Coordinates of C-alpha atoms (C1' of nucleotides) and ligand atoms in Angstrom, one line a residue:
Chain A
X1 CA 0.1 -1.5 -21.4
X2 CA 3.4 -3.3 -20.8
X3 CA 2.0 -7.5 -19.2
X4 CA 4.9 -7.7 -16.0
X5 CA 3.3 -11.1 -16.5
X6 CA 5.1 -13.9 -18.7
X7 CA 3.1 -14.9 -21.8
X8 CA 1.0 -18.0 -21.9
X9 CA 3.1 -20.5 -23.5
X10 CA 6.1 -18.3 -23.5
X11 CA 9.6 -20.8 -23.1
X12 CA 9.4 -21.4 -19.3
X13 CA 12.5 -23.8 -19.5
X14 CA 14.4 -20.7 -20.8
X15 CA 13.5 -18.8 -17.7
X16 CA 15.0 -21.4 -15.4
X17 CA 18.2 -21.8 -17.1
X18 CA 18.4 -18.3 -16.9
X19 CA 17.8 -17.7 -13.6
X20 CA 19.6 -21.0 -12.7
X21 CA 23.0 -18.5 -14.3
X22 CA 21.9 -15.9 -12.6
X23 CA 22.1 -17.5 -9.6
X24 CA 25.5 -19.2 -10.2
X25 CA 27.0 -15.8 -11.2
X26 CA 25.7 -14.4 -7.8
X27 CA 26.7 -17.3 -6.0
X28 CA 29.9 -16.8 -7.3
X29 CA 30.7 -13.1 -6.6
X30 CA 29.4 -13.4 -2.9
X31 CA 32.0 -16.4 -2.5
X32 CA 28.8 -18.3 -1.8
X33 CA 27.9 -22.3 -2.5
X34 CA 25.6 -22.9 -4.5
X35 CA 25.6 -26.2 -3.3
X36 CA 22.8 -29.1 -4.7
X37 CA 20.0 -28.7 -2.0
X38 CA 20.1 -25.0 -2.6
X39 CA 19.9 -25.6 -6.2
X40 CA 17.2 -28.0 -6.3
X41 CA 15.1 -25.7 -3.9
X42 CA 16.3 -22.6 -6.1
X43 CA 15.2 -25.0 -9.3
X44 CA 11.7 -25.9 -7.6
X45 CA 10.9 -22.4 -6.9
X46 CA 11.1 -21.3 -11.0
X47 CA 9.2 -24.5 -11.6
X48 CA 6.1 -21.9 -11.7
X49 CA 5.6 -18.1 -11.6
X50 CA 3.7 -18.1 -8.3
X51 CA 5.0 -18.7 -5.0
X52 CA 5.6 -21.1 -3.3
X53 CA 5.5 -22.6 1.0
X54 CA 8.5 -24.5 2.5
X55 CA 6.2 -27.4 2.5
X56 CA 5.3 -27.3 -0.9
X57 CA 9.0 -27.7 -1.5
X58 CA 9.3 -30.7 1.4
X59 CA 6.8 -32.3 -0.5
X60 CA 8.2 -31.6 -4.1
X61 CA 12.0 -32.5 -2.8
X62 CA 9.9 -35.5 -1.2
X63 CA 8.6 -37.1 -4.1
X64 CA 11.6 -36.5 -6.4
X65 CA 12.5 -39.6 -3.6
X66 CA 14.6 -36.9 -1.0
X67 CA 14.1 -37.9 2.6
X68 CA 14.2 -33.7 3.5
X69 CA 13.0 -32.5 6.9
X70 CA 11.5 -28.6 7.3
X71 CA 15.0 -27.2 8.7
X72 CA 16.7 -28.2 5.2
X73 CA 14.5 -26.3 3.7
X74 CA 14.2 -23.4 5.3
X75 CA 17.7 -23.5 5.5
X76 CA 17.8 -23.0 1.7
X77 CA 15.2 -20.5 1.8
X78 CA 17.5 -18.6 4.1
X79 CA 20.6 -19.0 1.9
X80 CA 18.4 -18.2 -1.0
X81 CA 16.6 -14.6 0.4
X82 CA 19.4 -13.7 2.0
X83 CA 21.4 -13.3 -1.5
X84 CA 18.2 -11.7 -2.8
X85 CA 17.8 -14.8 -4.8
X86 CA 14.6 -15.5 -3.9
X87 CA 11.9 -13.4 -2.4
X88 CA 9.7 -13.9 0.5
X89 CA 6.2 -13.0 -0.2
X90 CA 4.8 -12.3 3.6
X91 CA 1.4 -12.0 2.8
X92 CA 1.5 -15.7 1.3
X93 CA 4.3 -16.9 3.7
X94 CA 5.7 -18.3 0.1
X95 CA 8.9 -17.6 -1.5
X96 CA 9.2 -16.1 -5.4
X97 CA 12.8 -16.6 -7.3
X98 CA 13.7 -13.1 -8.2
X99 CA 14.6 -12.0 -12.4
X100 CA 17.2 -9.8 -11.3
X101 CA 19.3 -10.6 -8.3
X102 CA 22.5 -8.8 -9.6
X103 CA 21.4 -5.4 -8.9
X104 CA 20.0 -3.8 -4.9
X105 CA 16.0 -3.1 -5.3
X106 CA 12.9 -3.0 -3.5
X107 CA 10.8 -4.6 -5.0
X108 CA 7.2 -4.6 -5.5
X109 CA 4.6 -7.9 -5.8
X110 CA 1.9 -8.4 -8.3
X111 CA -0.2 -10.9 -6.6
X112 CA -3.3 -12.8 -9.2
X113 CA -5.7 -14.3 -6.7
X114 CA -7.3 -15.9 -9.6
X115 CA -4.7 -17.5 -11.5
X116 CA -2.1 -17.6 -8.3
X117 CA 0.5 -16.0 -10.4
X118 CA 3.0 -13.4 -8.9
X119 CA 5.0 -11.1 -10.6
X120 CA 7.6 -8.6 -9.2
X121 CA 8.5 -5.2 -10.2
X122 CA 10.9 -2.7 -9.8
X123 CA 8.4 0.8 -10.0
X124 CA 11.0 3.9 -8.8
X125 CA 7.6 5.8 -8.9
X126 CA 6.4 3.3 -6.1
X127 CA 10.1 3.2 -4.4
X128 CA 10.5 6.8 -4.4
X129 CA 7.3 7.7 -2.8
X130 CA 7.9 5.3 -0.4
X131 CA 11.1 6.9 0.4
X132 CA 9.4 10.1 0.4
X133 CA 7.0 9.4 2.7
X134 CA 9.4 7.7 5.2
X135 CA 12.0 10.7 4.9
X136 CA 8.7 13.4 5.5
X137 CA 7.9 11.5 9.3
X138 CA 11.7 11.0 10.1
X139 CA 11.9 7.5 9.1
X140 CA 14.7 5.2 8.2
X141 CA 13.8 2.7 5.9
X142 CA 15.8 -0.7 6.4
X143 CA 13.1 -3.1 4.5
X144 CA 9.9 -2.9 2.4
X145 CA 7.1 -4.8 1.8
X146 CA 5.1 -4.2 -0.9
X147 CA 2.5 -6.6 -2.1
X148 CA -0.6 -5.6 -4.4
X149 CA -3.4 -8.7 -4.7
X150 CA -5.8 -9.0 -7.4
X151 CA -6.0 -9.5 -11.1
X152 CA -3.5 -10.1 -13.4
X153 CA -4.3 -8.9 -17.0
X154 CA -5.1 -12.1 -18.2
X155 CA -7.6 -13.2 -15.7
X156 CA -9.6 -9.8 -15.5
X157 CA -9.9 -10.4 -19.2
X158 CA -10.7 -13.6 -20.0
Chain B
X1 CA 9.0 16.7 9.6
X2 CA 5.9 15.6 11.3
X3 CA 6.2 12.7 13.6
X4 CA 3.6 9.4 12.7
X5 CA 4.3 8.2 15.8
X6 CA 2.8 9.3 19.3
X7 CA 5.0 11.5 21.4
X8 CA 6.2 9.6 24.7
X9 CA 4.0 10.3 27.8
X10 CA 1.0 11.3 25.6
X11 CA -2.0 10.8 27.0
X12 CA -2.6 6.9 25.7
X13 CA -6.1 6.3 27.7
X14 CA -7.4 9.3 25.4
X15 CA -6.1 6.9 22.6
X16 CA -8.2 4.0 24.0
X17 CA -10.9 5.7 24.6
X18 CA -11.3 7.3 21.3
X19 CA -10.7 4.7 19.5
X20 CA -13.5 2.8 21.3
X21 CA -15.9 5.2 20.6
X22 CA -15.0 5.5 16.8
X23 CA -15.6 1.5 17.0
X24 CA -18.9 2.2 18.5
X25 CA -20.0 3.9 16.1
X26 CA -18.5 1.9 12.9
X27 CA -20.1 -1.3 14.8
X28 CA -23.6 1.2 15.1
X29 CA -22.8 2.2 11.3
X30 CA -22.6 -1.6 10.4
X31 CA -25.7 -3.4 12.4
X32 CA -22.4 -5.2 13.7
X33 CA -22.4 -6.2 17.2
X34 CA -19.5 -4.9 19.8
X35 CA -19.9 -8.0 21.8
X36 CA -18.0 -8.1 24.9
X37 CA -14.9 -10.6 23.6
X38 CA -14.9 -8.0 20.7
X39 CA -14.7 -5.2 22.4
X40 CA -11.8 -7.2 25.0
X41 CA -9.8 -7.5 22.2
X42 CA -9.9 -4.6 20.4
X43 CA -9.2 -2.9 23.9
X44 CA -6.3 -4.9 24.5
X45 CA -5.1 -4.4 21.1
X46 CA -5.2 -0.8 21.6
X47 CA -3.1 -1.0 25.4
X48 CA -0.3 0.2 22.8
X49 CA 0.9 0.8 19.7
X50 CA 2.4 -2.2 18.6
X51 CA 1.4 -4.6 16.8
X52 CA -0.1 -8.0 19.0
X53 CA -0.4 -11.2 17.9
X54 CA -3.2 -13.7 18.6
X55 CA -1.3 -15.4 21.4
X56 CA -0.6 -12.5 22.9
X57 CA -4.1 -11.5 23.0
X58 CA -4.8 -15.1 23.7
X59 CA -2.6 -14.8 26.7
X60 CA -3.7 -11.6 27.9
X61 CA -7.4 -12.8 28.1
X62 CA -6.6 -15.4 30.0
X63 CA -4.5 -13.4 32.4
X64 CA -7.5 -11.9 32.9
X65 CA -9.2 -14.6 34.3
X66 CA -11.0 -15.7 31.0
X67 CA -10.6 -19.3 29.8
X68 CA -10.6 -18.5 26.1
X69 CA -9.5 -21.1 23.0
X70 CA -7.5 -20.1 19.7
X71 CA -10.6 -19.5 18.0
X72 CA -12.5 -17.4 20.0
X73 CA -9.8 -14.6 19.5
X74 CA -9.1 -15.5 15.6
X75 CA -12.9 -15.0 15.7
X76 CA -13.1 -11.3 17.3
X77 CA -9.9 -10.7 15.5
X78 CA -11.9 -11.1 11.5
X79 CA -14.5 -9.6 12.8
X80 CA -12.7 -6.4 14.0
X81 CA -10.5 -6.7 10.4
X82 CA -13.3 -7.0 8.0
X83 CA -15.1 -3.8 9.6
X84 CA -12.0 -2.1 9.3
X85 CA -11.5 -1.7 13.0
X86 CA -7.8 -3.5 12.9
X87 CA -5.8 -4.2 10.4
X88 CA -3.5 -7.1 10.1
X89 CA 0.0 -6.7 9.7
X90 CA 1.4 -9.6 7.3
X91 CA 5.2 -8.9 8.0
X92 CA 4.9 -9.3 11.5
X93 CA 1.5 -11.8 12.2
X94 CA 0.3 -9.3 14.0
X95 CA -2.9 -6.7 14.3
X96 CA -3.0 -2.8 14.8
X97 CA -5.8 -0.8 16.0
X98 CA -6.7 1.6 12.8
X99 CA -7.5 4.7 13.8
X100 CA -9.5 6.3 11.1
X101 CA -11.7 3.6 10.8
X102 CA -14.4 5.8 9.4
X103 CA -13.3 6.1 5.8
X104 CA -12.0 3.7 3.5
X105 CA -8.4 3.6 3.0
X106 CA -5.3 1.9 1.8
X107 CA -3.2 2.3 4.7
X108 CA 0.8 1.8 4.8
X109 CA 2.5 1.1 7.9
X110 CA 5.6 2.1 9.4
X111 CA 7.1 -0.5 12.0
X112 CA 10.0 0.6 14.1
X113 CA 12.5 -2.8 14.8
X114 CA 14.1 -1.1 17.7
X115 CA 10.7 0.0 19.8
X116 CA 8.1 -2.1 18.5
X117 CA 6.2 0.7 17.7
X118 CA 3.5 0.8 14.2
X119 CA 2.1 3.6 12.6
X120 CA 0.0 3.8 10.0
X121 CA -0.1 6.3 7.5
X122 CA -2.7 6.9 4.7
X123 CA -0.2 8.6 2.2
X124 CA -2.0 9.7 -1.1
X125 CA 1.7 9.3 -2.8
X126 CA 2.2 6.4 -2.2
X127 CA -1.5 5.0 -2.8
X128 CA -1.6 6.9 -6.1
X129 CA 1.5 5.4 -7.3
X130 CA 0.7 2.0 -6.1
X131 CA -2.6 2.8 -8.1
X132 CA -0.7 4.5 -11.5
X133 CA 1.7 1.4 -11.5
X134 CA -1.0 -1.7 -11.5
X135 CA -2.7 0.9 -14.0
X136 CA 0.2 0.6 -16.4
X137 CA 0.4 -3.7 -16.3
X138 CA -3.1 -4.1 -16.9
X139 CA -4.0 -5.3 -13.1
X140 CA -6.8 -4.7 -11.5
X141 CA -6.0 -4.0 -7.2
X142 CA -8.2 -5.9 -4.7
X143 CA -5.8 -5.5 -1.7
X144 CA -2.8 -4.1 -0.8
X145 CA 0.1 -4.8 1.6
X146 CA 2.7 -1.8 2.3
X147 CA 4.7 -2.4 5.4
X148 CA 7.8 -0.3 6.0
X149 CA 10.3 -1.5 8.5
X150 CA 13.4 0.8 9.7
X151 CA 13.7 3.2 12.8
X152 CA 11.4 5.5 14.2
X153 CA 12.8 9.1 14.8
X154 CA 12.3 8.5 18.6
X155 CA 15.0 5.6 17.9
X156 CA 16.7 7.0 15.5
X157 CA 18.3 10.0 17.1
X158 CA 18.4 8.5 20.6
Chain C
dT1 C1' 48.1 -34.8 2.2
dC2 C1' 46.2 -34.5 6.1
dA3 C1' 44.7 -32.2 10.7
dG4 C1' 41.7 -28.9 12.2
dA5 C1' 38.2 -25.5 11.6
dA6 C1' 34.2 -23.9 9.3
dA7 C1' 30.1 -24.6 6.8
dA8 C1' 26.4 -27.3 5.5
dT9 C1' 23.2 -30.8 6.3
dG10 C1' 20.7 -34.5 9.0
dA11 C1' 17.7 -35.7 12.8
dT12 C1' 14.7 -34.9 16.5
dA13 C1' 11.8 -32.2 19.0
dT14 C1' 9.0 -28.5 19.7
dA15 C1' 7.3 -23.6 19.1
dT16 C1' 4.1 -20.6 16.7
dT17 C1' 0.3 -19.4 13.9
dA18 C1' -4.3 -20.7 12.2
dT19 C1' -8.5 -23.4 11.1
dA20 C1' -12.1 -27.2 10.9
dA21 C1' -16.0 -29.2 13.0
dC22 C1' -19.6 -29.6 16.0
dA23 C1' -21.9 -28.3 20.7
dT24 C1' -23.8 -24.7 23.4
dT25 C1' -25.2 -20.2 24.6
dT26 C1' -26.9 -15.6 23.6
dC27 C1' -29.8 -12.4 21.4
dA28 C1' -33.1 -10.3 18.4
dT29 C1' -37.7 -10.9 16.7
dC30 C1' -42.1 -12.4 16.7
Chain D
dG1 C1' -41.8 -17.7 25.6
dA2 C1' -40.8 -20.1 20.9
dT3 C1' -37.8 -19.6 17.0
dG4 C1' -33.8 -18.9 14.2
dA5 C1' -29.6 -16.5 13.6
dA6 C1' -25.4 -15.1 15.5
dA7 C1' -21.8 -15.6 18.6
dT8 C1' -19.1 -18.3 21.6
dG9 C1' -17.3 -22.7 23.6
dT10 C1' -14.8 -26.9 23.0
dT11 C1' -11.9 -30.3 21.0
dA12 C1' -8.9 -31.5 17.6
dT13 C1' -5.7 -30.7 14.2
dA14 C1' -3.4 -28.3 10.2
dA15 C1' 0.2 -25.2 8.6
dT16 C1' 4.2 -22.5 9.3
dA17 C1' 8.7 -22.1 11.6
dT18 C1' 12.7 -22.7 14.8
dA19 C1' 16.0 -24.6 18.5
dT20 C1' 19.4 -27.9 19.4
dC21 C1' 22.7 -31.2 18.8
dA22 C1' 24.9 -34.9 15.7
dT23 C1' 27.1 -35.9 11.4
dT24 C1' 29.0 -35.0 7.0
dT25 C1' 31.2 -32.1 3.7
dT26 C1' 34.3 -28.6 2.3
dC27 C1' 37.9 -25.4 2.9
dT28 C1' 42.4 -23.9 4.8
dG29 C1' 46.8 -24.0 6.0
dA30 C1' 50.6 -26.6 7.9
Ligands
LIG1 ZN1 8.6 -18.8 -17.2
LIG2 ZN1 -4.1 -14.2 -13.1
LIG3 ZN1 -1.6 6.2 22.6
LIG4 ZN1 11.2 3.2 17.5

DNA sequence: TCAGAAAATGATATATTATAACATTTCATC
DNA sequence: GATGAAATGTTATAATATATCATTTTCTGA
């Protein structure tokens, strides 16, 4: 059993700056600015490994002494899911920095409703029957959502 | 290919009808009562096979003549989702009428962006490897969310 | 280098979706 | 018919999201 879940402890300052390059080399190639409010939202979101609401970024961008109203932010957000840099998570209505933004996917969510953690995957078992199913009632598949809620490994074990 | 979708012109009051009589006797089933506003709603839900948000409902009672509040239709609208009788549609804020609300299921739904339309399909495929991949990361499901957005065929080819 | 256009952000207002809290009514049961 | 539980009514407000126009920043091309 492979955790998609980041270790306890693990070097969460690494992930940032990793994703933080990520998102620069994306940024890049799409001719895209990376500019500072997009950053800091970008930054706030890998603060954590769960999601998080526009207004839990207001408020964050708030007390780092930002006078931000709600169109800012969701402004960012846009600019930010749009290049597949963040995700939105519908069934939260909270956005989730992606690990991989270089490469197409659809994506599926590993939700913890104990420990709030979320954690994406990319199963072609799961895309493909997806597909299947869509292609076997004549459907054309322009988005998915996928979203599965309960317990991460950690929480059902301890 | 078989169609999810109902054909155009199909009889749609056979829908509503049979869909209140499955209700009827899940509510029976359940020592749940069909109360009047509960059965309004899921009615009006069932007037077509979109999704409808709580407004709309909201709005649609009180074309009828009812003076009904925010609550009274969030109310009717748990009540029908925790018996099964509706399911809510994250993507969209928005509830379906299920129509196999006898048997437990973890439905996936298809919405069409061009008509509106929502179908929901109980695929086995895509359950099983929604099921195989929490399996393999240690998590244990409580929920799921699988919402497929694209074209219908109807839209599709026309 | 600077004028003009385009992109991004600021600011204000408001729309949309959802729930908390308490009062009243309805309904099953005795 | 009295009683308690369930459902609904009522009022207020919380949480999420967008429309619109003003201003600032950045890019582009003379
Ligand atoms: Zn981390
Ligand atoms: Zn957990
Ligand atoms: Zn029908
Ligand atoms: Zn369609």
């Amino acid at each position: 059993m492979s955790d998609l879940f980041p270790k306890k402890g693990h070097d969460h300052d690494r992930c940032v700056h990793s994703a933080l390059a990520q998102a620069e080399k994306v940024c890049d190639r799409e001719n895209a600015r990376f500019t500072d409010m997009r950053r800091k939202v970008f930054t706030l979101i890998w603060q954590s490994h769960k999601a998080v609401t526009a207004y839990e970024l207001l408020d964050a961008l708030t007390a780092e002494g930002q006078r931000v109203q709600p169109p800012t932010v969701y402004r960012a957000l846009e600019f930010l899911t749009e290049l597949g840099l963040v995700h939105r998570i519908e069934s939260l209505n909270a956005y989730f920095g992606c690990d991989r933004p270089d490469c197409e996917h659809l994506g599926q969510y590993f939700i913890c409703t104990d420990c709030g953690r979320v954690a994406e995957a990319v199963n072609e078992d799961m895309s493909n029957a997806v597909r299947k199913a869509a292609r076997s009632v004549g459907f054309t598949i322009q988005a998915t959502t996928v979203e599965i809620k309960g317990l991460c490994h950690d929480c059902a074990t301890h």
